[in-house]
PDB file of C-alpha atoms in Angstrom:
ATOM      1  CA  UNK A 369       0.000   0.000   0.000  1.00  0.00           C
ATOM      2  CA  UNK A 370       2.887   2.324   0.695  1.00  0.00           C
ATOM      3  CA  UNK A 371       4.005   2.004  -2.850  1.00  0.00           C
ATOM      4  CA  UNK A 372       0.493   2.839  -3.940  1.00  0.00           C
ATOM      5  CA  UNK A 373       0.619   5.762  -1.514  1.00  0.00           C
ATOM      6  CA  UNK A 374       3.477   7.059  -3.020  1.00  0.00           C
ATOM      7  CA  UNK A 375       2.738   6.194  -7.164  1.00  0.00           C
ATOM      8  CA  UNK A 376      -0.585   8.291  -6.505  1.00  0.00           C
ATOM      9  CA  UNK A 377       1.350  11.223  -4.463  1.00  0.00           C
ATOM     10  CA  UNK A 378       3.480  11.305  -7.923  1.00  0.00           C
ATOM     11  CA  UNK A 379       0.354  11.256 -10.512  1.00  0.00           C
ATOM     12  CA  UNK A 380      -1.849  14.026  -8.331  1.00  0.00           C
ATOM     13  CA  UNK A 381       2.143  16.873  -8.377  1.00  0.00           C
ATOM     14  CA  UNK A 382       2.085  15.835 -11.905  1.00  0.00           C
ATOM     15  CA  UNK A 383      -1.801  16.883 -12.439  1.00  0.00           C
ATOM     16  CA  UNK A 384      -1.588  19.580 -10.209  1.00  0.00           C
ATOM     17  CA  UNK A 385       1.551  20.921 -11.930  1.00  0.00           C
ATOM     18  CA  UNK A 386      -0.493  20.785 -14.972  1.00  0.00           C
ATOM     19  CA  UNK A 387       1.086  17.841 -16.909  1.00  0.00           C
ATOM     20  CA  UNK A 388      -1.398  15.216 -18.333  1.00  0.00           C
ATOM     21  CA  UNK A 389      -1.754  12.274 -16.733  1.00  0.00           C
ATOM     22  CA  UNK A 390      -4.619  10.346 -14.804  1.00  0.00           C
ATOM     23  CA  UNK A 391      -6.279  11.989 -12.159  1.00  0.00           C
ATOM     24  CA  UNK A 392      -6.422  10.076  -8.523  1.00  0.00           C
ATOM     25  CA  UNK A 393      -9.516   9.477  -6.911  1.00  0.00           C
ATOM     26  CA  UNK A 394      -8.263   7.016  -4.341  1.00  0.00           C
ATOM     27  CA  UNK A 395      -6.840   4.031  -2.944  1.00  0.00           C
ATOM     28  CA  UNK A 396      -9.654   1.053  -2.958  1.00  0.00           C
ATOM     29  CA  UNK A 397      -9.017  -2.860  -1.740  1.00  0.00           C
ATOM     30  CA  UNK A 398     -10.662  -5.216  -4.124  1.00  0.00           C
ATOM     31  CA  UNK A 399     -10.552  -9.177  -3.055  1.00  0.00           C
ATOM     32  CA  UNK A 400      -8.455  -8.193  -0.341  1.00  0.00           C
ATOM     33  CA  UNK A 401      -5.794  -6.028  -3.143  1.00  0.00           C
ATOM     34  CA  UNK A 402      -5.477  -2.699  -3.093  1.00  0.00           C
ATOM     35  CA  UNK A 403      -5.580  -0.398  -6.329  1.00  0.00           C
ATOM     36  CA  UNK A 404      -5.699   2.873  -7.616  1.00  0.00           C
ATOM     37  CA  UNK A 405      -8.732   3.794  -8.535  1.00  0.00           C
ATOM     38  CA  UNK A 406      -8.101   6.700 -11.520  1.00  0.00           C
ATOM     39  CA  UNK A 407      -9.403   8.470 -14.698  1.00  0.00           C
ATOM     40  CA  UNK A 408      -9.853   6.624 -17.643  1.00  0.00           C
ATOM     41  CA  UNK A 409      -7.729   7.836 -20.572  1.00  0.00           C
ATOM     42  CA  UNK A 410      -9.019   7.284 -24.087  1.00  0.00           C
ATOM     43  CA  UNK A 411      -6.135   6.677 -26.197  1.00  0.00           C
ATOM     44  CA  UNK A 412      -3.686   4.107 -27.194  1.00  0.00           C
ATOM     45  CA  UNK A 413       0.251   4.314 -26.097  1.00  0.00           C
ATOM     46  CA  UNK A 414       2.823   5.888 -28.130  1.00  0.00           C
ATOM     47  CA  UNK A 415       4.649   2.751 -28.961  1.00  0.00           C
ATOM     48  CA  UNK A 416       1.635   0.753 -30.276  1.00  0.00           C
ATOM     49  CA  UNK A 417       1.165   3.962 -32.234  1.00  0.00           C
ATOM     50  CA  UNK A 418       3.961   4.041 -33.804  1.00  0.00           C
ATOM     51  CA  UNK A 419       4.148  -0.173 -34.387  1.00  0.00           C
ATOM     52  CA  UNK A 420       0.856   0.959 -36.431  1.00  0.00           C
ATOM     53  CA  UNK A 421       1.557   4.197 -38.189  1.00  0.00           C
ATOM     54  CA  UNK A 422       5.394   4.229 -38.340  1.00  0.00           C
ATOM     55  CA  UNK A 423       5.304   7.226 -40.493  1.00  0.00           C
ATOM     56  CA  UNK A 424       4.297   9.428 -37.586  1.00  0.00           C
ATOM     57  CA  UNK A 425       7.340   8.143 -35.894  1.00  0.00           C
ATOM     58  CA  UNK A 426       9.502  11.586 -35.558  1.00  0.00           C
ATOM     59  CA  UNK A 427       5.956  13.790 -34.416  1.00  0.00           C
ATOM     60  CA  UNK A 428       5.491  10.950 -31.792  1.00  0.00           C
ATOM     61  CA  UNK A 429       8.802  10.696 -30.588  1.00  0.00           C
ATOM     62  CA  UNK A 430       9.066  14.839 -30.117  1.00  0.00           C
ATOM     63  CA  UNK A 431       5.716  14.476 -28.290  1.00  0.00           C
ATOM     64  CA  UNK A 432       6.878  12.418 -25.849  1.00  0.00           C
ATOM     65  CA  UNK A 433      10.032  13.997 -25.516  1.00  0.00           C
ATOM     66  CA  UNK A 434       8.439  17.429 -25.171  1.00  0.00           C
ATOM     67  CA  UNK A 435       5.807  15.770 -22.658  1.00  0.00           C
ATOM     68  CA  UNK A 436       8.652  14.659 -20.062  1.00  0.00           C
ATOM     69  CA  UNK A 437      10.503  18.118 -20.307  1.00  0.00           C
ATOM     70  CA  UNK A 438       7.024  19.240 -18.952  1.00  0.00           C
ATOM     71  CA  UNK A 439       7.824  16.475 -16.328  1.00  0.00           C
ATOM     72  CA  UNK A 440      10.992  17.748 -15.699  1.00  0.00           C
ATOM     73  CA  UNK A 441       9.783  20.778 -14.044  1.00  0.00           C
ATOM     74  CA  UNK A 442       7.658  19.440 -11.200  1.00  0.00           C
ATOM     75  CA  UNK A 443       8.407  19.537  -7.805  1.00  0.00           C
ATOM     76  CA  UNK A 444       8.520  15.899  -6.061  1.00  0.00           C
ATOM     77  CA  UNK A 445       6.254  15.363  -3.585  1.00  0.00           C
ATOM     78  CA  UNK A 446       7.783  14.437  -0.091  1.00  0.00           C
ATOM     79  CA  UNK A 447       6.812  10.954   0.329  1.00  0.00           C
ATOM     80  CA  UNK A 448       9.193   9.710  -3.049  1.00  0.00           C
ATOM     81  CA  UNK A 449      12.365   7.866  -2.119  1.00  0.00           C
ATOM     82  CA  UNK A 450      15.548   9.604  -3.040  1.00  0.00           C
ATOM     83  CA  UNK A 451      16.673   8.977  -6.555  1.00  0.00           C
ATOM     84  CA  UNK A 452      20.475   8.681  -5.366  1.00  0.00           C
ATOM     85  CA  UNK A 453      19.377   5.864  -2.676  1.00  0.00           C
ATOM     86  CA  UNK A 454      17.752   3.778  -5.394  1.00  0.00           C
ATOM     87  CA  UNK A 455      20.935   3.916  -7.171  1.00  0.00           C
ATOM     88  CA  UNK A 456      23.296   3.005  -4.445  1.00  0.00           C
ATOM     89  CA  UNK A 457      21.041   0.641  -3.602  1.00  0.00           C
ATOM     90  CA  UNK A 458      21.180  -0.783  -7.504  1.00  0.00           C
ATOM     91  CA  UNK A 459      25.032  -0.462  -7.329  1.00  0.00           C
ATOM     92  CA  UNK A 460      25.037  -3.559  -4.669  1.00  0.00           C
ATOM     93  CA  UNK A 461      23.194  -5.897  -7.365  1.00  0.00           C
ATOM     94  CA  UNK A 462      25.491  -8.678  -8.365  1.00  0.00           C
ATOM     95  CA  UNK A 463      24.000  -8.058 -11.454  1.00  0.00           C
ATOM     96  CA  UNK A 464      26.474  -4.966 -11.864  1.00  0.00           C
ATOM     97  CA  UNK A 465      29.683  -5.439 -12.325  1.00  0.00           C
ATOM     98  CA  UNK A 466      32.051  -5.204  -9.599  1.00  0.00           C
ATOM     99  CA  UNK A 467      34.828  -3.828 -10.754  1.00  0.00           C
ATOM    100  CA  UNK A 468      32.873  -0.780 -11.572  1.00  0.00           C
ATOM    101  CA  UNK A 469      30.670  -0.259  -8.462  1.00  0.00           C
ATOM    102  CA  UNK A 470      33.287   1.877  -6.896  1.00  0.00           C
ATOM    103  CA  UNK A 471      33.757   4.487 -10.524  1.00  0.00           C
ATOM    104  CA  UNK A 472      29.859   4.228 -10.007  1.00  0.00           C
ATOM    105  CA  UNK A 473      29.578   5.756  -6.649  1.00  0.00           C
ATOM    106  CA  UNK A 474      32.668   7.690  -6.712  1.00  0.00           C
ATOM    107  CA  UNK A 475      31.071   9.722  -9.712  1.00  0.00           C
ATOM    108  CA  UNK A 476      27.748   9.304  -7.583  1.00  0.00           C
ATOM    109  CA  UNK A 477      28.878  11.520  -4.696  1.00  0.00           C
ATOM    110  CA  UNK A 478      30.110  14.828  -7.501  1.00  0.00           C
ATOM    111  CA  UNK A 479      26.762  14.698  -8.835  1.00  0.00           C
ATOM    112  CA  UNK A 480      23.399  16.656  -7.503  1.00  0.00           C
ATOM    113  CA  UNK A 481      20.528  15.366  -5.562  1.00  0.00           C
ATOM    114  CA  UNK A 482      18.036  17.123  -6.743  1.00  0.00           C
ATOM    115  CA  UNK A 483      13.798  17.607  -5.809  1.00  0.00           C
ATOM    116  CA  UNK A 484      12.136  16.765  -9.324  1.00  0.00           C
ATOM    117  CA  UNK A 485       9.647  14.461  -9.721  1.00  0.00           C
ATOM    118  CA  UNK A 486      11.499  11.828 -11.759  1.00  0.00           C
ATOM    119  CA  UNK A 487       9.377   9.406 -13.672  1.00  0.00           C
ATOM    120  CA  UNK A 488      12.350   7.085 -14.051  1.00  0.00           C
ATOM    121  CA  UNK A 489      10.502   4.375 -16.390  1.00  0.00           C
ATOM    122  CA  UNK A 490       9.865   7.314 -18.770  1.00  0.00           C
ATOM    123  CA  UNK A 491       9.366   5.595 -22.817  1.00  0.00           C
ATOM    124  CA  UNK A 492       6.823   5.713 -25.316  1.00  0.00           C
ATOM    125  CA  UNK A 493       4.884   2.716 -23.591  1.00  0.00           C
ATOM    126  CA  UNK A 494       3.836   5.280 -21.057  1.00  0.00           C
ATOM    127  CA  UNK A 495       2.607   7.669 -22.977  1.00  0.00           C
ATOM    128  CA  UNK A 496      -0.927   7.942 -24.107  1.00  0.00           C
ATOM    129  CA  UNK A 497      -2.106   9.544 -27.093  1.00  0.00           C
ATOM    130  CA  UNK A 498      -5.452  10.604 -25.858  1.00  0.00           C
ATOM    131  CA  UNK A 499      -8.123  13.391 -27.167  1.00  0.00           C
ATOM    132  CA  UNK A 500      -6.493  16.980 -25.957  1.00  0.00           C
ATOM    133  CA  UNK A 501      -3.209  15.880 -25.788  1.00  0.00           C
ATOM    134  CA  UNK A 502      -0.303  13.190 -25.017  1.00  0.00           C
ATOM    135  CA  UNK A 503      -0.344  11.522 -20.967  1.00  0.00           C
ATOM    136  CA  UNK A 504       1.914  10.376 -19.141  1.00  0.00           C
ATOM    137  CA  UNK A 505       1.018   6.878 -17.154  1.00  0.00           C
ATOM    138  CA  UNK A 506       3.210   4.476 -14.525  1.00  0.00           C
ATOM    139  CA  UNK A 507       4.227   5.855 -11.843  1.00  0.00           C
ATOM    140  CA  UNK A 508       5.332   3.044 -10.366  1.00  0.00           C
ATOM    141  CA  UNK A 509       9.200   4.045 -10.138  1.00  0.00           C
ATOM    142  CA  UNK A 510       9.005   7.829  -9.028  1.00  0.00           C
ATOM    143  CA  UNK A 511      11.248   9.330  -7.308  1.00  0.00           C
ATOM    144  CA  UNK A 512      12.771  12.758  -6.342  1.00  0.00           C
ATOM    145  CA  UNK A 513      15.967  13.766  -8.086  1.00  0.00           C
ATOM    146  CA  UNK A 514      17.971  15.651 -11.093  1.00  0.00           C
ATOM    147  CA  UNK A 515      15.297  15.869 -13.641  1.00  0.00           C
ATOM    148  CA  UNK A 516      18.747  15.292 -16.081  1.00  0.00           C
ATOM    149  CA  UNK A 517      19.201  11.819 -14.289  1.00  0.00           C
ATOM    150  CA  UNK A 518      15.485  10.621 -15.311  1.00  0.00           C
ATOM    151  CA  UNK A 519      16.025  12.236 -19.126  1.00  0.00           C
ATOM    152  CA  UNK A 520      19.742  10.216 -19.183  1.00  0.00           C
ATOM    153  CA  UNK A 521      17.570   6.944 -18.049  1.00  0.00           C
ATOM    154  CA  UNK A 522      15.064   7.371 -21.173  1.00  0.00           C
ATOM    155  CA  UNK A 523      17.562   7.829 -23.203  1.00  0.00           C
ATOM    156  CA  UNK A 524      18.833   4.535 -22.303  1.00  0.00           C
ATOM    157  CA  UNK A 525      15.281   2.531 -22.388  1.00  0.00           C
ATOM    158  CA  UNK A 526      15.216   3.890 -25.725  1.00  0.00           C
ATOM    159  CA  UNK A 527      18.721   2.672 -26.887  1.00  0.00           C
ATOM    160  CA  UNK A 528      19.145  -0.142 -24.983  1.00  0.00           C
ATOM    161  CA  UNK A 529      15.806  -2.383 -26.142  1.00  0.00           C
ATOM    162  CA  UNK A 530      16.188  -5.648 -28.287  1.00  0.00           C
ATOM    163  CA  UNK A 531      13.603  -8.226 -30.037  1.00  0.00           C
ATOM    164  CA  UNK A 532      13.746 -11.890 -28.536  1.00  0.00           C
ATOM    165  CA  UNK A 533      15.849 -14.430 -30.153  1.00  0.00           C
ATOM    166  CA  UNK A 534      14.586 -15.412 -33.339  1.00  0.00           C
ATOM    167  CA  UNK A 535      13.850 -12.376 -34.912  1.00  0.00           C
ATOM    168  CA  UNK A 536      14.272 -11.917 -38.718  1.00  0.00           C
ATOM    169  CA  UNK A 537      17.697  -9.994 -40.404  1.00  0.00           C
ATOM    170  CA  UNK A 538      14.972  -7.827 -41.891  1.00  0.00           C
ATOM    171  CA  UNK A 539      13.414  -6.986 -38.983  1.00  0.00           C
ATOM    172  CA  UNK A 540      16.207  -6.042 -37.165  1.00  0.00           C
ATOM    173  CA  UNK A 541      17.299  -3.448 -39.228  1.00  0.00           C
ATOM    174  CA  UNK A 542      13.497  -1.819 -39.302  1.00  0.00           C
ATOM    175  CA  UNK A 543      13.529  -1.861 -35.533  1.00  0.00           C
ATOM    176  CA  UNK A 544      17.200  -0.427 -35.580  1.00  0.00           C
ATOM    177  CA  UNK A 545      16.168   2.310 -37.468  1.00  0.00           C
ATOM    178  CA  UNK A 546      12.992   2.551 -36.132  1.00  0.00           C
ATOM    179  CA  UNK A 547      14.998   3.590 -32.537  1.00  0.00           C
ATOM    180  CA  UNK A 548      17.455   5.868 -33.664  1.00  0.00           C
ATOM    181  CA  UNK A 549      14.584   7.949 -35.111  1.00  0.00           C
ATOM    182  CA  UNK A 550      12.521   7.341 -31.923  1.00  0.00           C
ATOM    183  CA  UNK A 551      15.587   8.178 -30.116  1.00  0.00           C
ATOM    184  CA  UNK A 552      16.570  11.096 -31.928  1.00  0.00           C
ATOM    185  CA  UNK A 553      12.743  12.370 -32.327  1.00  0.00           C
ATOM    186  CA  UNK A 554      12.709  11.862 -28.277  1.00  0.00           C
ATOM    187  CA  UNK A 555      15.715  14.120 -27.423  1.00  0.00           C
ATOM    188  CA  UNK A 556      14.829  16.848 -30.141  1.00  0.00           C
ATOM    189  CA  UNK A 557      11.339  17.396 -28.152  1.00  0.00           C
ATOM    190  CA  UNK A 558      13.021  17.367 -24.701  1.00  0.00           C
ATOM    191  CA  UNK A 559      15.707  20.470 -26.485  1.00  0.00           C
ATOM    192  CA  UNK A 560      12.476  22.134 -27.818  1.00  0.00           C
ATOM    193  CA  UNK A 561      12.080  23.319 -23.626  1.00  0.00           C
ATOM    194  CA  UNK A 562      15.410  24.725 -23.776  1.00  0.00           C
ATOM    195  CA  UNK A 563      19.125  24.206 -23.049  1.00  0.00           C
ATOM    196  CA  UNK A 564      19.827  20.806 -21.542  1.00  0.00           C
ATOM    197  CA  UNK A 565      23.632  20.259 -19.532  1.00  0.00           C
ATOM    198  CA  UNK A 566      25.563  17.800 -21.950  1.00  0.00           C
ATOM    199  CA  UNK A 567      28.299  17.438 -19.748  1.00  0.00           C
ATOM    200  CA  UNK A 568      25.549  16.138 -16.932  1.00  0.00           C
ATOM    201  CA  UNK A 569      23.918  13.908 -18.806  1.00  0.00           C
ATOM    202  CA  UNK A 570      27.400  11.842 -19.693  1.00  0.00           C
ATOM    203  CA  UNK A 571      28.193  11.922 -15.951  1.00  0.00           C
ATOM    204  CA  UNK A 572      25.003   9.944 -14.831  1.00  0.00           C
ATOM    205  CA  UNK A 573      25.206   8.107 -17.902  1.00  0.00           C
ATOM    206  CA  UNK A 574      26.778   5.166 -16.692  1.00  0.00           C
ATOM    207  CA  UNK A 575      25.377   5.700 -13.202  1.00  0.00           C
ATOM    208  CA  UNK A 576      21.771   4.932 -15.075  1.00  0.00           C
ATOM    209  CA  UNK A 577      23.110   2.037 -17.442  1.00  0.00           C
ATOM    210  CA  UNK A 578      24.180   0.516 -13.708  1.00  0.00           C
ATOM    211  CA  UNK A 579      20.967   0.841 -12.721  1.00  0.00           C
ATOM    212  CA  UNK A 580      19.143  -0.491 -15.608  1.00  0.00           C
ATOM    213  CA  UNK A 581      21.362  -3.534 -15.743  1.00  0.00           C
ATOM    214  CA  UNK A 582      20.500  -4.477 -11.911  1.00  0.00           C
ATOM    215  CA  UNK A 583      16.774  -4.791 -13.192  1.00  0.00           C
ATOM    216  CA  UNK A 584      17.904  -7.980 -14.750  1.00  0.00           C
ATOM    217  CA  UNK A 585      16.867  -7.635 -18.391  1.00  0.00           C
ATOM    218  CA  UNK A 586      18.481 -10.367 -19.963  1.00  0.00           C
ATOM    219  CA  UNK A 587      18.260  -9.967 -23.525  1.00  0.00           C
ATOM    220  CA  UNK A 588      19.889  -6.398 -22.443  1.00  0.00           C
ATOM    221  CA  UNK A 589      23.038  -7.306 -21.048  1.00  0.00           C
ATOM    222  CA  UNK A 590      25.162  -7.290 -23.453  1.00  0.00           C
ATOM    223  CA  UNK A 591      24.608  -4.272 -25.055  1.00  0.00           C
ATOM    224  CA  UNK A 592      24.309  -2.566 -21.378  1.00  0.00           C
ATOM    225  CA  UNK A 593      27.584  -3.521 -20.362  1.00  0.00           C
ATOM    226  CA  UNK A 594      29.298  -2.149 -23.744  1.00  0.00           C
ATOM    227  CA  UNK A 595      27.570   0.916 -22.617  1.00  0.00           C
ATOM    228  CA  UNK A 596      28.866   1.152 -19.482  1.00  0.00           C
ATOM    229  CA  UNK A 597      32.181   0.733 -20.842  1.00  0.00           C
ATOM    230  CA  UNK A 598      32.016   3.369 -22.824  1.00  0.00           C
ATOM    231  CA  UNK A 599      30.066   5.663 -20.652  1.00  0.00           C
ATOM    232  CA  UNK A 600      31.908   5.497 -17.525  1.00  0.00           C
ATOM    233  CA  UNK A 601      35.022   6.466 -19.537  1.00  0.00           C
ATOM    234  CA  UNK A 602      33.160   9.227 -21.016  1.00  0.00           C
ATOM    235  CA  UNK A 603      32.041  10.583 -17.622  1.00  0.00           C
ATOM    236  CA  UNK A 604      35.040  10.407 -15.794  1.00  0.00           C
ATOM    237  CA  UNK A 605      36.556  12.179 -18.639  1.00  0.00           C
ATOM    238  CA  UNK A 606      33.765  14.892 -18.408  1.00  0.00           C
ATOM    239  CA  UNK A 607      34.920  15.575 -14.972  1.00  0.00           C
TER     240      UNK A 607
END
């Protein structure tokens, strides 16, 4: 229930802030489980939008990129966990490497706390296209930190995501493309609100990829601990 408590504290700062996104009426136990009970939103998600009309790909992706710089600007509310607790605590995972736990938490402790409401599971699956414009869903994973931390962990949802084994050459290459433009459509809508920090966003880079990779995707490894290669180089070189 405390999670609960906490994913609807996020939702009602982001309404009240004026971002879209379902509006709370209350906590309700059904079969002895409690749920949210919310507004309905008419609408599908970004990502089956674009899996149907791929040509809309680039409006889409600046949509949802302009939609979290919205994000970016609200205030979290007081009962979020900290956004640099989550990560230390993701830094322990044996999942993460350990020679690089230590670079992780060393670059950690230069970095800012922040107070934004951070999404932190921020993609085009949580977006809804809905009648007056695009909504933002999930809450799940809020938290209160550097609004640049939660942009840096979109970008690498949107980087980072394979098929499952078995997919075609062909199709592949479509959903290769099909992410850089996402990708590219994503961070050109999040610009559109102004100046972002470059510098900051390769210093929590890696700190994110860490993160992501103690969530255990499997089919992500790989590619996530290239990334954090490369990235915690890159940030440490930023300093």
């Amino acid at each position: 229930a405390a999670g609960l408590e906490r994913e609807a504290a996020s939702q009602r700062a982001a309404t009240e802030a004026g971002v879209r996104a379902p509006i709370v009426r209350g906590i309700e136990v059904l079969d002895g489980r409690p749920g949210l009970v919310m507004s309905e939103l008419q609408g599908s998600d970004c990502l089956t939008a674009v899996e149907s009309r791929p040509w809309r790909v680039w409006a889409i992706g600046r949509g949802v990129g302009r939609l979290h710089r919205e994000l970016a600007a609200v205030k979290a509310p007081a009962e979020l966990p900290r956004l640099v607790d989550i990560l230390r605590h993701a830094f322990e995972s044996p999942k993460v490497p350990e020679a690089a736990r230590s670079r992780l938490l060393a670059i950690l402790e230069t970095l800012p706390e922040g107070d934004a409401l951070c999404h932190f599971d921020f993609h085009p699956g949580n977006v809804i296209e809905a009648p007056g414009g695009d909504a933002v869903i999930d809450f799940a994973s809020a938290c209160a930190g550097d609004p640049i931390a939660d942009h840096a962990k979109s970008l690498v949802i949107l980087g980072s995501g394979t098929l499952p084994p078995g997919a075609s050459r062909k199709e592949l290459a479509l959903v290769a493309i099909g992410r850089k433009l996402m990708l590219a459509a994503y961070r050109s809508g999040y610009r559109a609100g102004g100046a972002v920090d470059e510098r900051l966003i390769r210093r929590w880079m890696p700190l994110v990829v860490g993160q992501r990779l103690a969530e255990g995707i499997e089919e992500e490894r790989v590619p996530l601990l290239r990334l954090l290669s490369r990235s915690l180089k890159e940030a440490e070189e930023a300093d």
